[in-house]
Amino acid sequence: MAEKFDAVDVIRTKRDHHRLSAEQIAWVIDAYTRGVVADEQMAALNMAIFLNGMDHDEINAWTAAMIETGERMHFGALNRPVVDKHSTGGVGDKITLPLAPLVAVFDVAVPQLSGRGLGHTGGTLDKLESIPGWQASVSKERMMEILADPGCIICAAGPGLAPADKKIYALRDITATVESIPLIASSIMSKKIAEGTDSLVLDVKVGSGAFMKNIDTARELASTMVQLGKDAGVTTVALLTDMEHPLGRAVGNALEVQESVDILAGGGPDDVRELTIALAREMLTLAGKPDVDIAAALDDGRAMDVWKRMITAQNGDPDAPLPQAKHTHEITADRDGYLSTLDALAVGVASWRLGAGRARKEDPVQAGAGITLHAGFGERVRRGQPLFTLHTDTPDRFERALEALTPGFAITDSAPSMPESVILERID
Ligand code: URA
């Protein structure tokens, strides 16, 4: 059968600053998934979009076309509100781990179809895989059972959701076309809409450790995604949150699981607890439960109980000791003062170089690798006090990790101005 369009014409349209029609978009994404449009043609089109953008209708059509290439999930049989959360990714961002069980305490189903990490931001599945026995892959039938009881699941997204996005994302990764708002928004939202959630809360990170380095681009990305969700019938809100500094005091897989468990036990760092409760509030409001006492469910053990049942349901042992790295290296303060620089990207890259993250998608990660932070941004420190502990199984990695970390922190005489909250803005 003759093809409806020609890839070169579609590329030329966008190259010359014209709008793509919905039909052109539907065709090019379907034809690329079928292998009719070549990688180099899709790469050229992505670059034209990166340079010249897409308007609202084009982004909607691009998202819908990617959803069309795969399956859609349905959670109607659960007879309960279904709410999902997505973070654009940051350093020390383990919030999904305590958040899913916390929201499920209130009879709201939380399906968190997650991925593995690439680059300096860790993947949720990599973190959970440090729990002995825990398995990321779950059949659809078992997923529905777990969503019925204990009510939340964090598992691997199957290959069937928006397969076009997988192919296009891999291509963007190697052609410098990731950082495009229309392409990021449609990539994230095609998967979330196909996943079949009723409503969605987005955590859009802003700062050195995030995709979006400044508040204006983060706001534009958040507004684009919120509108895409609404247009597809998924009630969507976004919080813009700070990623200038790492979140919490632990970066790295098992280290972040331990910090999540601390939060579920009613403790943990203030910023992690604040953001967990704020996102839970947004999710529960969308689920029609705005007035429940969220903090109480962390403090009285109900969220911990759901966590343990969620981990057990995927063959994990929630009470087993977590893996620890074989080697550690401590960095101490060389003077009295205030920790007035603590750069999220530097900490993320150092943790990645210690073995917590991967450079290629087939690389293994070290469960115990990462960084413990003994002081937070703006904190008063004393000469000789430990600032960071670096963890790895392979001590030859310390040198490269230190090269990344050392320019990322500084102690000064005066205190820096402190952000009032990790939450910067709300967009709905
Ligand atoms: N995450 C995604 O899923 N897609 C992007 O384009 C960027 C981040």
XYZ file of C-alpha atoms and ligand atoms in Angstrom:
436
model
C 0.000 0.000 0.000
C 1.270 3.475 -0.866
C 2.251 5.622 2.114
C 0.086 8.719 2.781
C 2.995 11.124 3.173
C 6.673 11.383 2.400
C 9.073 11.714 5.359
C 11.198 14.308 3.544
C 8.125 16.567 3.062
C 7.233 16.253 6.743
C 10.793 17.174 7.804
C 10.873 20.087 5.352
C 7.551 21.435 6.712
C 8.964 21.696 10.243
C 12.413 22.794 9.061
C 10.745 25.741 7.281
C 8.825 26.808 10.416
C 5.400 25.560 9.290
C 2.831 23.667 11.341
C 2.568 19.908 10.994
C -0.987 18.667 10.447
C -2.472 16.036 12.771
C -2.482 13.637 9.797
C 1.219 14.207 9.087
C 2.054 13.621 12.746
C -0.083 10.473 13.050
C 1.536 9.101 9.897
C 5.169 9.894 10.731
C 4.980 8.336 14.214
C 3.152 5.245 13.003
C 5.480 4.871 10.004
C 8.566 5.267 12.209
C 7.264 2.569 14.568
C 6.679 0.296 11.538
C 10.231 0.951 10.310
C 9.109 2.807 7.164
C 10.555 6.135 8.322
C 14.296 5.698 8.960
C 16.181 6.647 12.144
C 18.029 9.455 10.356
C 14.730 10.915 9.127
C 13.157 10.846 12.590
C 16.383 12.307 14.012
C 16.188 15.188 11.506
C 12.525 15.784 12.361
C 13.294 15.765 16.106
C 16.021 18.364 15.519
C 13.634 20.525 13.468
C 11.113 20.295 16.341
C 13.869 21.026 18.867
C 14.817 24.183 16.957
C 11.393 25.402 15.786
C 8.990 24.030 18.420
C 5.424 22.801 18.121
C 2.175 24.560 19.012
C -0.497 23.235 21.332
C -2.420 21.306 18.630
C 0.765 19.747 17.256
C 1.864 18.624 20.748
C -1.586 17.109 21.352
C -1.448 15.276 18.021
C 2.136 14.060 18.697
C 1.078 12.720 22.124
C -2.075 11.037 20.778
C -0.099 9.433 17.942
C 2.439 7.947 20.381
C -0.370 6.553 22.581
C -1.952 4.976 19.464
C 1.174 2.879 18.811
C 0.601 0.810 21.966
C -1.920 -0.487 24.474
C -3.953 1.427 27.041
C -4.495 0.178 30.542
C -7.802 0.348 32.440
C -8.223 0.332 36.180
C -12.030 0.760 36.281
C -12.464 -2.721 37.844
C -10.778 -1.478 41.033
C -13.829 0.711 41.849
C -11.576 3.216 43.538
C -9.974 6.498 42.549
C -6.676 5.912 40.722
C -3.971 8.564 41.060
C -0.447 8.602 39.733
C 2.562 10.831 40.294
C 5.462 11.530 37.968
C 8.705 13.330 38.693
C 10.906 14.751 35.973
C 13.852 13.393 37.957
C 16.405 14.767 40.366
C 19.258 13.919 42.696
C 18.132 12.061 45.830
C 14.551 11.978 44.575
C 13.204 8.878 46.326
C 9.747 10.350 46.981
C 7.817 7.673 45.039
C 8.887 5.062 47.612
C 7.176 6.538 50.696
C 4.491 8.382 48.673
C 2.751 5.404 47.012
C 2.057 3.516 50.285
C 1.163 6.755 52.082
C -1.569 7.606 49.551
C -2.806 3.995 49.422
C -3.528 4.159 53.187
C -6.567 6.280 52.233
C -8.124 3.731 49.814
C -6.792 5.340 46.665
C -5.082 3.082 44.112
C -1.563 4.165 43.122
C 0.015 2.446 40.071
C 3.612 3.651 39.692
C 4.988 2.254 36.463
C 8.610 3.244 36.711
C 11.928 3.053 34.921
C 15.609 2.527 35.501
C 18.010 5.426 35.742
C 20.264 6.731 33.015
C 22.814 9.444 33.759
C 23.074 11.262 37.076
C 19.445 10.854 38.249
C 18.702 7.440 39.735
C 15.829 5.206 38.665
C 13.095 4.124 41.054
C 13.432 0.468 40.010
C 17.199 0.533 40.653
C 16.510 1.752 44.180
C 13.913 -0.918 44.952
C 16.068 -3.665 43.434
C 18.491 -3.152 46.326
C 15.869 -4.794 48.589
C 16.695 -8.524 48.782
C 14.324 -10.578 46.627
C 12.302 -7.658 45.204
C 11.221 -8.082 41.578
C 10.370 -5.231 39.225
C 8.438 -7.213 36.602
C 4.856 -8.102 37.408
C 2.134 -9.558 35.130
C -0.942 -7.421 34.453
C -3.141 -9.834 36.437
C -0.849 -9.682 39.456
C -0.641 -5.880 39.139
C -4.435 -5.664 39.465
C -4.360 -7.977 42.526
C -1.708 -5.834 44.233
C -3.595 -2.630 43.360
C -6.654 -4.146 45.039
C -4.578 -5.024 48.143
C -2.403 -3.419 49.510
C -3.530 -0.744 47.011
C -0.275 0.485 45.442
C 2.451 -0.924 43.247
C 5.797 0.280 41.966
C 6.861 -1.889 39.034
C 8.456 -1.870 35.592
C 6.402 -0.335 32.783
C 5.825 -3.085 30.205
C 7.002 -2.652 26.598
C 3.411 -2.176 25.404
C 2.861 1.413 26.592
C 3.615 3.995 23.863
C 6.342 1.921 22.127
C 6.960 4.817 19.700
C 8.216 6.863 22.639
C 10.809 4.230 23.561
C 12.213 4.295 20.046
C 12.096 8.081 19.723
C 13.544 8.657 23.211
C 16.522 6.384 22.460
C 17.130 8.389 19.287
C 16.801 11.758 21.080
C 19.305 10.568 23.663
C 22.029 10.156 21.021
C 21.150 13.194 18.857
C 21.083 16.015 21.468
C 17.326 16.474 21.164
C 16.184 15.525 24.672
C 15.839 19.056 26.092
C 12.857 20.147 24.014
C 9.686 21.084 25.906
C 7.237 19.723 23.257
C 9.193 16.445 23.023
C 9.623 15.991 26.803
C 5.977 16.867 27.521
C 4.584 14.498 24.873
C 7.009 11.723 25.873
C 6.032 11.806 29.553
C 2.321 12.388 29.016
C 1.864 9.720 26.307
C 3.009 7.084 28.829
C 0.955 8.522 31.686
C -2.235 8.814 29.621
C -1.800 5.298 28.179
C -1.368 4.029 31.733
C -5.045 4.800 32.383
C -4.870 6.862 35.582
C -7.852 9.096 36.531
C -5.619 11.896 37.712
C -1.968 12.803 37.859
C 0.350 14.935 39.982
C 3.567 16.091 38.336
C 6.691 17.005 40.278
C 8.641 19.227 37.887
C 12.157 19.724 39.216
C 13.973 23.039 38.785
C 17.688 23.675 39.253
C 21.167 22.376 38.577
C 20.269 18.697 39.167
C 17.165 18.813 36.927
C 16.391 18.857 33.194
C 14.954 22.334 33.631
C 17.623 24.667 34.991
C 15.401 27.738 35.479
C 11.896 28.431 36.699
C 10.618 29.876 33.396
C 11.324 26.750 31.346
C 10.078 24.523 34.193
C 6.837 26.530 34.295
C 6.414 26.172 30.537
C 7.025 22.407 30.687
C 4.609 22.020 33.612
C 1.856 24.079 31.921
C 2.270 22.116 28.683
C 1.938 18.780 30.516
C -1.003 19.938 32.666
C -2.851 21.034 29.510
C -2.050 17.764 27.700
C -3.451 15.815 30.659
C -6.623 17.881 30.789
C -7.163 17.596 27.019
C -6.975 13.798 27.412
C -9.433 13.736 30.345
C -6.766 13.164 33.036
C -7.023 15.800 35.789
C -3.439 16.993 36.175
C -1.668 19.395 38.530
C 2.029 20.172 38.830
C 4.293 21.314 41.629
C 7.545 23.026 40.655
C 10.117 21.936 43.246
C 13.697 22.848 44.047
C 16.528 20.740 42.614
C 19.371 23.208 43.144
C 20.367 21.017 46.107
C 19.989 17.250 46.556
C 16.764 16.093 48.177
C 17.342 14.655 51.642
C 20.625 13.299 52.988
C 21.044 10.114 50.922
C 21.885 9.692 47.231
C 22.264 6.179 45.813
C 20.052 3.123 45.631
C 20.073 1.286 49.002
C 20.917 4.548 50.807
C 17.740 6.112 49.406
C 15.629 3.075 50.326
C 16.846 3.442 53.924
C 15.933 7.141 53.945
C 12.481 6.293 52.544
C 11.974 3.772 55.341
C 12.971 6.495 57.831
C 10.227 8.716 56.375
C 7.720 5.852 56.630
C 8.724 5.480 60.284
C 7.742 9.114 60.930
C 11.339 10.463 60.799
C 13.724 11.344 57.970
C 14.927 14.718 56.643
C 12.482 17.648 56.741
C 12.589 18.382 52.989
C 11.785 14.767 52.034
C 8.920 14.633 54.535
C 7.585 18.033 53.391
C 7.557 17.070 49.721
C 6.103 13.610 50.395
C 3.207 15.134 52.341
C 2.662 17.944 49.796
C 2.474 15.513 46.863
C 0.226 13.166 48.862
C -2.062 16.146 49.604
C -2.318 16.943 45.883
C -2.995 13.298 44.983
C -5.616 12.833 47.694
C -7.333 16.104 46.764
C -7.618 14.907 43.163
C -9.026 11.627 44.514
C -11.726 13.562 46.394
C -10.120 13.231 49.854
C -8.692 16.667 50.640
C -9.161 16.621 54.418
C -7.475 13.415 55.609
C -4.643 13.600 58.177
C -1.661 12.591 56.029
C 1.110 13.185 58.588
C -0.657 10.915 61.077
C -0.398 7.994 58.626
C 3.402 8.413 58.582
C 3.650 8.831 62.348
C 1.376 5.959 63.435
C 2.772 3.201 61.201
C -0.115 2.816 58.715
C 2.008 3.883 55.719
C 4.841 1.580 56.885
C 2.393 -1.317 57.050
C 1.286 -0.736 53.418
C 4.969 -0.394 52.357
C 5.869 -3.761 53.894
C 2.923 -5.466 52.222
C 3.751 -3.785 48.879
C 7.385 -4.956 49.023
C 6.392 -8.471 50.119
C 3.882 -8.704 47.234
C 6.842 -8.432 44.813
C 8.897 -11.076 46.658
C 10.984 -8.528 48.553
C 11.918 -8.891 52.214
C 11.185 -5.502 53.808
C 12.963 -6.504 57.032
C 16.186 -7.822 55.465
C 19.335 -5.711 55.936
C 20.049 -3.543 52.885
C 23.312 -4.039 50.968
C 26.234 -1.871 52.035
C 29.167 -0.814 49.877
C 32.507 -2.452 50.660
C 34.480 0.809 50.859
C 33.800 4.287 52.229
C 35.648 7.602 52.101
C 34.811 10.530 54.357
C 35.126 14.228 53.495
C 35.387 16.602 56.448
C 34.989 20.380 56.718
C 38.328 22.196 56.380
C 37.042 25.261 58.304
C 34.187 26.602 60.413
C 31.341 28.298 58.532
C 28.158 27.666 56.580
C 27.670 25.096 53.831
C 26.663 27.774 51.343
C 27.137 25.811 48.102
C 25.765 22.277 47.727
C 25.215 21.622 44.068
C 22.750 18.860 43.159
C 24.395 18.080 39.821
C 27.855 17.682 41.390
C 26.483 15.302 44.041
C 24.494 13.381 41.403
C 27.462 12.961 39.065
C 29.740 11.925 41.958
C 27.227 9.322 43.124
C 26.880 8.037 39.561
C 30.674 7.744 39.250
C 30.766 5.764 42.506
C 28.594 3.148 40.764
C 25.037 4.158 41.771
C 24.056 4.952 38.168
C 24.781 3.629 34.707
C 26.311 5.154 31.571
C 24.691 2.672 29.145
C 21.320 1.070 29.675
C 22.787 -2.427 29.882
C 25.287 -1.517 32.662
C 24.704 -2.945 36.172
C 24.403 -0.587 39.160
C 25.913 -1.070 42.611
C 23.178 -1.317 45.250
C 25.289 0.152 48.052
C 27.068 2.923 46.124
C 26.300 6.594 46.650
C 26.758 9.510 49.015
C 25.558 10.224 52.545
C 25.325 13.954 53.286
C 26.022 14.816 56.922
C 25.101 18.495 56.539
C 22.417 20.202 54.505
C 22.524 23.391 52.430
C 23.009 26.474 54.635
C 23.878 24.478 57.760
C 26.520 25.693 60.211
C 29.524 23.344 60.186
C 32.687 23.068 62.273
C 36.234 22.323 61.076
C 36.836 18.545 61.096
C 33.136 17.669 61.057
C 32.152 15.012 58.470
C 30.366 16.534 55.459
C 29.985 13.558 53.126
C 30.592 9.809 53.171
C 31.220 8.291 49.734
C 30.287 4.612 49.306
C 31.407 2.177 46.583
C 32.407 -1.458 46.021
C 35.215 -0.329 43.687
C 37.596 2.101 45.450
C 39.335 3.132 42.219
C 36.158 5.158 41.592
C 36.784 7.549 44.514
C 39.155 9.796 42.574
C 36.747 10.574 39.707
C 33.846 10.970 42.145
C 35.865 13.493 44.183
C 36.688 15.421 40.995
C 32.940 15.868 40.440
C 31.993 16.560 44.060
C 34.756 18.947 45.199
C 33.761 21.981 43.049
C 30.136 21.418 44.106
C 30.378 22.473 47.750
C 31.826 25.436 49.640
C 31.942 26.726 53.206
C 31.709 30.497 53.792
C 31.650 32.827 56.803
C 28.121 34.087 56.269
C 24.941 32.061 55.914
C 23.401 31.894 52.406
C 19.794 32.979 51.924
C 17.678 29.903 52.454
C 14.639 28.914 50.358
C 11.521 28.834 52.530
C 10.297 25.600 51.057
C 11.289 22.946 48.568
C 7.978 23.741 46.784
C 8.347 26.736 44.493
C 5.043 26.951 42.629
C 1.810 25.091 41.850
C 0.285 24.914 38.383
C -3.190 23.607 37.611
N 11.411 11.541 30.683
C 10.711 11.001 29.670
O 10.000 10.015 29.841
N 10.819 11.590 28.467
C 11.558 12.679 28.239
O 11.583 13.170 27.130
C 12.283 13.213 29.306
C 12.184 12.619 30.530
